[in-house]
Short mmCIF file of N, CA and C in Angstrom, two decimals:
data_model
loop_
_atom_site.label_atom_id
_atom_site.label_comp_id
_atom_site.label_asym_id
_atom_site.label_seq_id
_atom_site.Cartn_x
_atom_site.Cartn_y
_atom_site.Cartn_z
N MET A 122 80.41 107.11 91.71
CA MET A 122 81.13 106.15 91.98
C MET A 122 82.09 105.29 91.27
N THR A 123 83.14 105.28 91.43
CA THR A 123 83.73 104.40 90.45
C THR A 123 83.73 102.45 91.21
N ASN A 124 84.11 101.70 90.18
CA ASN A 124 84.12 100.26 90.54
C ASN A 124 85.35 100.28 91.27
N ARG A 125 86.11 101.04 91.59
CA ARG A 125 87.48 101.04 92.21
C ARG A 125 87.44 101.22 93.67
N TRP A 126 88.30 100.71 94.32
CA TRP A 126 88.59 100.51 95.72
C TRP A 126 90.12 100.67 96.21
N VAL A 127 90.51 101.59 96.99
CA VAL A 127 91.74 101.92 97.55
C VAL A 127 91.69 101.44 98.80
N ILE A 128 93.07 100.46 98.73
CA ILE A 128 93.41 99.91 99.75
C ILE A 128 94.54 100.64 100.97
N HIS A 129 94.12 101.32 102.17
CA HIS A 129 95.02 101.90 103.08
C HIS A 129 95.37 100.94 104.07
N LEU A 130 96.64 100.82 104.02
CA LEU A 130 97.56 99.54 104.99
C LEU A 130 98.63 100.68 105.57
N PRO A 131 97.92 100.58 107.18
CA PRO A 131 98.82 101.85 107.91
C PRO A 131 99.68 100.40 108.82
N VAL A 132 101.00 101.39 108.32
CA VAL A 132 102.54 100.62 108.74
C VAL A 132 102.99 101.61 109.41
N THR A 133 103.69 101.43 110.65
CA THR A 133 104.14 102.51 111.50
C THR A 133 105.90 102.35 111.26
N ALA A 134 106.58 103.71 111.20
CA ALA A 134 108.29 103.75 111.06
C ALA A 134 108.47 104.76 112.28
N PRO A 135 109.45 104.91 112.76
CA PRO A 135 109.76 105.87 113.49
C PRO A 135 110.18 107.15 113.15
N ASP A 136 110.54 107.54 112.07
CA ASP A 136 110.64 108.89 111.46
C ASP A 136 110.08 109.08 109.99
N LEU A 137 110.12 110.16 109.35
CA LEU A 137 109.43 110.39 107.97
C LEU A 137 110.75 109.87 107.02
N ARG A 138 112.35 110.03 106.85
CA ARG A 138 112.39 109.24 106.21
C ARG A 138 112.96 107.55 106.03
N ARG A 139 112.51 107.00 107.28
CA ARG A 139 112.34 105.42 107.23
C ARG A 139 111.02 105.09 106.40
N ALA A 140 109.93 105.90 106.94
CA ALA A 140 108.63 105.87 106.51
C ALA A 140 108.65 105.97 104.95
N ARG A 141 109.28 106.81 104.57
CA ARG A 141 109.27 106.80 102.98
C ARG A 141 110.25 105.59 102.18
N ILE A 142 111.02 105.18 102.59
CA ILE A 142 112.09 104.19 102.63
C ILE A 142 111.00 102.80 102.44
N PHE A 143 110.55 102.63 103.72
CA PHE A 143 109.52 101.63 103.77
C PHE A 143 108.61 101.52 102.51
N ALA A 144 108.21 102.64 102.55
CA ALA A 144 106.86 102.98 101.41
C ALA A 144 107.39 102.42 99.89
N ARG A 145 108.41 102.97 99.69
CA ARG A 145 108.88 102.93 98.41
C ARG A 145 109.19 101.55 98.14
N THR A 146 109.81 101.04 99.04
CA THR A 146 110.03 99.22 99.01
C THR A 146 109.07 98.45 98.68
N ALA A 147 108.43 98.96 99.90
CA ALA A 147 106.27 97.57 99.61
C ALA A 147 105.69 98.29 98.28
N ALA A 148 105.89 99.41 97.83
CA ALA A 148 105.42 100.07 96.31
C ALA A 148 105.85 98.93 95.36
N ARG A 149 107.01 99.27 95.25
CA ARG A 149 107.90 98.65 94.54
C ARG A 149 107.40 96.96 94.22
N LEU A 150 107.44 96.46 95.59
CA LEU A 150 107.38 94.77 95.73
C LEU A 150 105.74 94.64 94.87
N LEU A 151 105.04 95.39 95.83
CA LEU A 151 103.42 95.25 95.02
C LEU A 151 103.44 95.46 93.70
N ALA A 152 103.89 96.42 93.16
CA ALA A 152 104.01 96.78 91.62
C ALA A 152 104.33 95.84 90.95
N GLN A 153 105.18 94.75 91.34
CA GLN A 153 105.53 93.53 90.59
C GLN A 153 104.73 92.65 90.73
N LEU A 154 103.97 92.29 91.68
CA LEU A 154 102.78 91.60 92.00
C LEU A 154 101.55 91.84 90.96
N SER A 155 101.44 93.22 90.47
CA SER A 155 99.79 93.85 89.90
C SER A 155 100.16 94.94 89.50
N ALA A 156 99.42 94.79 88.28
CA ALA A 156 99.98 96.24 87.30
C ALA A 156 98.52 97.26 88.15
N ARG A 157 97.80 97.02 89.10
CA ARG A 157 97.20 97.94 89.78
C ARG A 157 97.75 98.78 90.61
N VAL A 158 98.69 98.08 90.96
CA VAL A 158 99.21 99.04 91.94
C VAL A 158 99.94 100.33 91.61
N GLU A 159 99.56 101.40 91.99
CA GLU A 159 100.18 102.85 91.62
C GLU A 159 101.08 103.70 92.65
N PRO A 160 102.12 103.47 92.71
CA PRO A 160 103.48 103.53 93.48
C PRO A 160 103.42 104.81 93.35
N GLY A 161 103.02 106.10 92.23
CA GLY A 161 103.18 107.58 92.14
C GLY A 161 102.35 108.15 93.15
N GLY A 162 101.41 107.11 93.71
CA GLY A 162 100.30 108.05 94.46
C GLY A 162 100.63 107.88 96.32
N VAL A 163 101.45 107.19 96.47
CA VAL A 163 102.03 106.71 97.73
C VAL A 163 102.48 107.82 98.57
N THR A 164 101.54 108.05 99.56
CA THR A 164 102.04 109.01 100.62
C THR A 164 102.24 108.57 101.87
N VAL A 165 103.14 109.06 102.89
CA VAL A 165 103.13 108.87 104.32
C VAL A 165 102.56 109.97 105.27
N SER A 166 102.18 109.97 106.34
CA SER A 166 101.82 110.89 107.51
C SER A 166 101.87 110.57 108.83
N PRO A 167 101.92 111.47 109.81
CA PRO A 167 101.92 111.39 110.86
C PRO A 167 100.75 110.48 111.63
N GLU A 168 101.16 109.51 112.24
CA GLU A 168 100.27 108.79 112.88
C GLU A 168 99.12 109.48 113.70
N ASP A 169 99.36 110.66 114.23
CA ASP A 169 98.19 111.52 114.86
C ASP A 169 97.83 112.43 113.74
N GLN A 170 98.38 112.66 112.52
CA GLN A 170 98.09 113.61 111.65
C GLN A 170 97.65 113.17 110.08
N GLN A 171 96.94 112.23 109.92
CA GLN A 171 96.85 111.62 108.81
C GLN A 171 96.71 112.32 107.65
N SER A 172 96.03 113.48 107.56
CA SER A 172 95.32 114.50 106.70
C SER A 172 96.78 115.30 106.57
N LEU A 173 97.44 115.07 107.00
CA LEU A 173 99.32 116.12 106.52
C LEU A 173 100.03 114.64 106.06
N ARG A 174 99.75 114.76 104.40
CA ARG A 174 100.55 113.54 104.12
C ARG A 174 102.01 114.32 102.99
N HIS A 175 102.98 113.11 103.13
CA HIS A 175 104.32 113.79 102.00
C HIS A 175 104.33 112.66 101.25
N TRP A 176 104.60 113.04 100.26
CA TRP A 176 104.83 112.25 99.18
C TRP A 176 106.03 111.31 98.93
N VAL A 177 105.88 110.37 98.78
CA VAL A 177 107.08 109.19 98.70
C VAL A 177 107.58 109.32 97.55
N PHE A 178 107.42 109.26 96.24
CA PHE A 178 107.62 109.21 94.80
C PHE A 178 108.00 110.57 93.91
N CYS A 179 108.73 110.88 93.35
CA CYS A 179 108.38 112.20 92.55
C CYS A 179 107.36 112.20 91.55
N ASP A 180 106.89 111.28 91.03
CA ASP A 180 105.86 110.97 90.24
C ASP A 180 105.64 111.98 88.90
N ARG A 181 107.09 112.92 88.61
CA ARG A 181 106.60 114.01 87.43
C ARG A 181 106.54 113.24 86.16
N PRO A 182 105.57 113.79 85.35
CA PRO A 182 105.30 113.35 83.95
C PRO A 182 106.66 113.31 83.28
N LEU A 183 106.89 112.25 82.39
CA LEU A 183 108.66 112.30 81.94
C LEU A 183 107.43 112.32 80.11
N PRO A 184 108.46 113.19 79.71
CA PRO A 184 108.14 112.48 77.85
C PRO A 184 108.58 111.76 77.09
N PRO A 185 108.30 110.87 76.80
CA PRO A 185 106.89 111.01 76.01
C PRO A 185 106.00 110.72 76.62
N GLY A 186 105.97 109.57 77.81
CA GLY A 186 104.98 109.45 78.40
C GLY A 186 106.02 108.53 79.53
N GLY A 187 104.88 108.05 80.32
CA GLY A 187 105.44 107.71 81.86
C GLY A 187 105.70 108.54 83.08
N ARG A 188 105.95 108.24 84.02
CA ARG A 188 106.29 109.17 85.34
C ARG A 188 107.37 108.65 85.79
N CYS A 189 108.27 109.87 86.56
CA CYS A 189 109.44 109.74 87.66
C CYS A 189 109.48 108.97 88.20
N ALA A 190 110.10 107.72 88.62
CA ALA A 190 110.15 106.69 89.56
C ALA A 190 110.95 106.57 90.87
N LEU A 191 111.73 107.99 90.74
CA LEU A 191 112.70 108.15 91.88
C LEU A 191 111.80 109.06 93.05
N PRO A 192 112.44 108.83 94.14
CA PRO A 192 111.92 109.56 95.08
C PRO A 192 111.54 110.73 95.03
N VAL A 193 110.78 111.24 96.31
CA VAL A 193 110.45 112.88 95.91
C VAL A 193 111.36 113.51 96.48
N ASP A 194 112.49 113.25 96.76
CA ASP A 194 113.71 114.68 97.04
C ASP A 194 114.90 114.20 96.29
N HIS A 195 114.72 113.31 95.04
CA HIS A 195 115.84 113.14 94.47
C HIS A 195 116.68 114.09 93.80
N THR A 196 118.17 113.99 93.49
CA THR A 196 118.67 115.26 92.88
C THR A 196 119.20 114.99 91.41
N SER A 197 119.08 113.94 91.15
CA SER A 197 119.33 113.69 89.91
C SER A 197 118.19 113.99 88.81
N PRO A 198 118.50 113.66 87.77
CA PRO A 198 117.59 114.10 86.40
C PRO A 198 116.27 112.96 86.79
N CYS A 199 115.15 113.40 86.56
CA CYS A 199 114.05 112.21 86.54
C CYS A 199 114.54 110.97 85.56
N ALA A 200 113.89 110.16 86.24
CA ALA A 200 113.95 108.66 85.18
C ALA A 200 112.56 107.59 85.46
N ARG A 201 112.38 107.00 84.30
CA ARG A 201 111.42 105.57 84.69
C ARG A 201 111.52 104.85 86.06
N ARG A 202 112.89 104.63 86.10
CA ARG A 202 113.27 103.46 87.05
C ARG A 202 114.27 104.28 87.52
N ALA A 203 114.46 103.58 88.98
CA ALA A 203 115.50 104.07 89.67
C ALA A 203 117.14 103.05 89.03
N PRO A 204 118.16 103.94 88.87
CA PRO A 204 119.34 103.21 88.32
C PRO A 204 119.79 102.27 89.01
N TRP A 205 119.19 102.29 90.56
CA TRP A 205 120.18 100.97 91.15
C TRP A 205 118.85 99.50 91.03
N LEU A 206 117.59 99.85 89.99
CA LEU A 206 116.46 98.75 90.06
C LEU A 206 116.84 98.44 88.50
N THR A 207 117.69 99.12 87.45
CA THR A 207 117.87 98.65 86.25
C THR A 207 118.65 97.34 86.12
N ARG A 208 117.87 96.39 85.34
CA ARG A 208 118.16 94.95 85.15
C ARG A 208 119.49 94.75 84.11
N ARG A 209 120.46 94.44 84.44
CA ARG A 209 121.60 94.29 83.32
C ARG A 209 121.68 92.90 82.81
#
């Protein structure tokens, strides 16, 4: 057993699309507060089938390192940051 604990925070949404949007938003906000947040591991599930998980982020490995931060169903090339979140 490791010395790490995982927080499970049930939040409801009316459908899968809105659950993923809310989960992405919450993960990004929490990641700004702590480096211990792992947004790529975020999943959502039906309330009555919590073992049926749907990924929220793509999380594919990117060369030379890092992971894709775009939504799981994105059609654009993978990127470390969502283009709309890039600071100018």
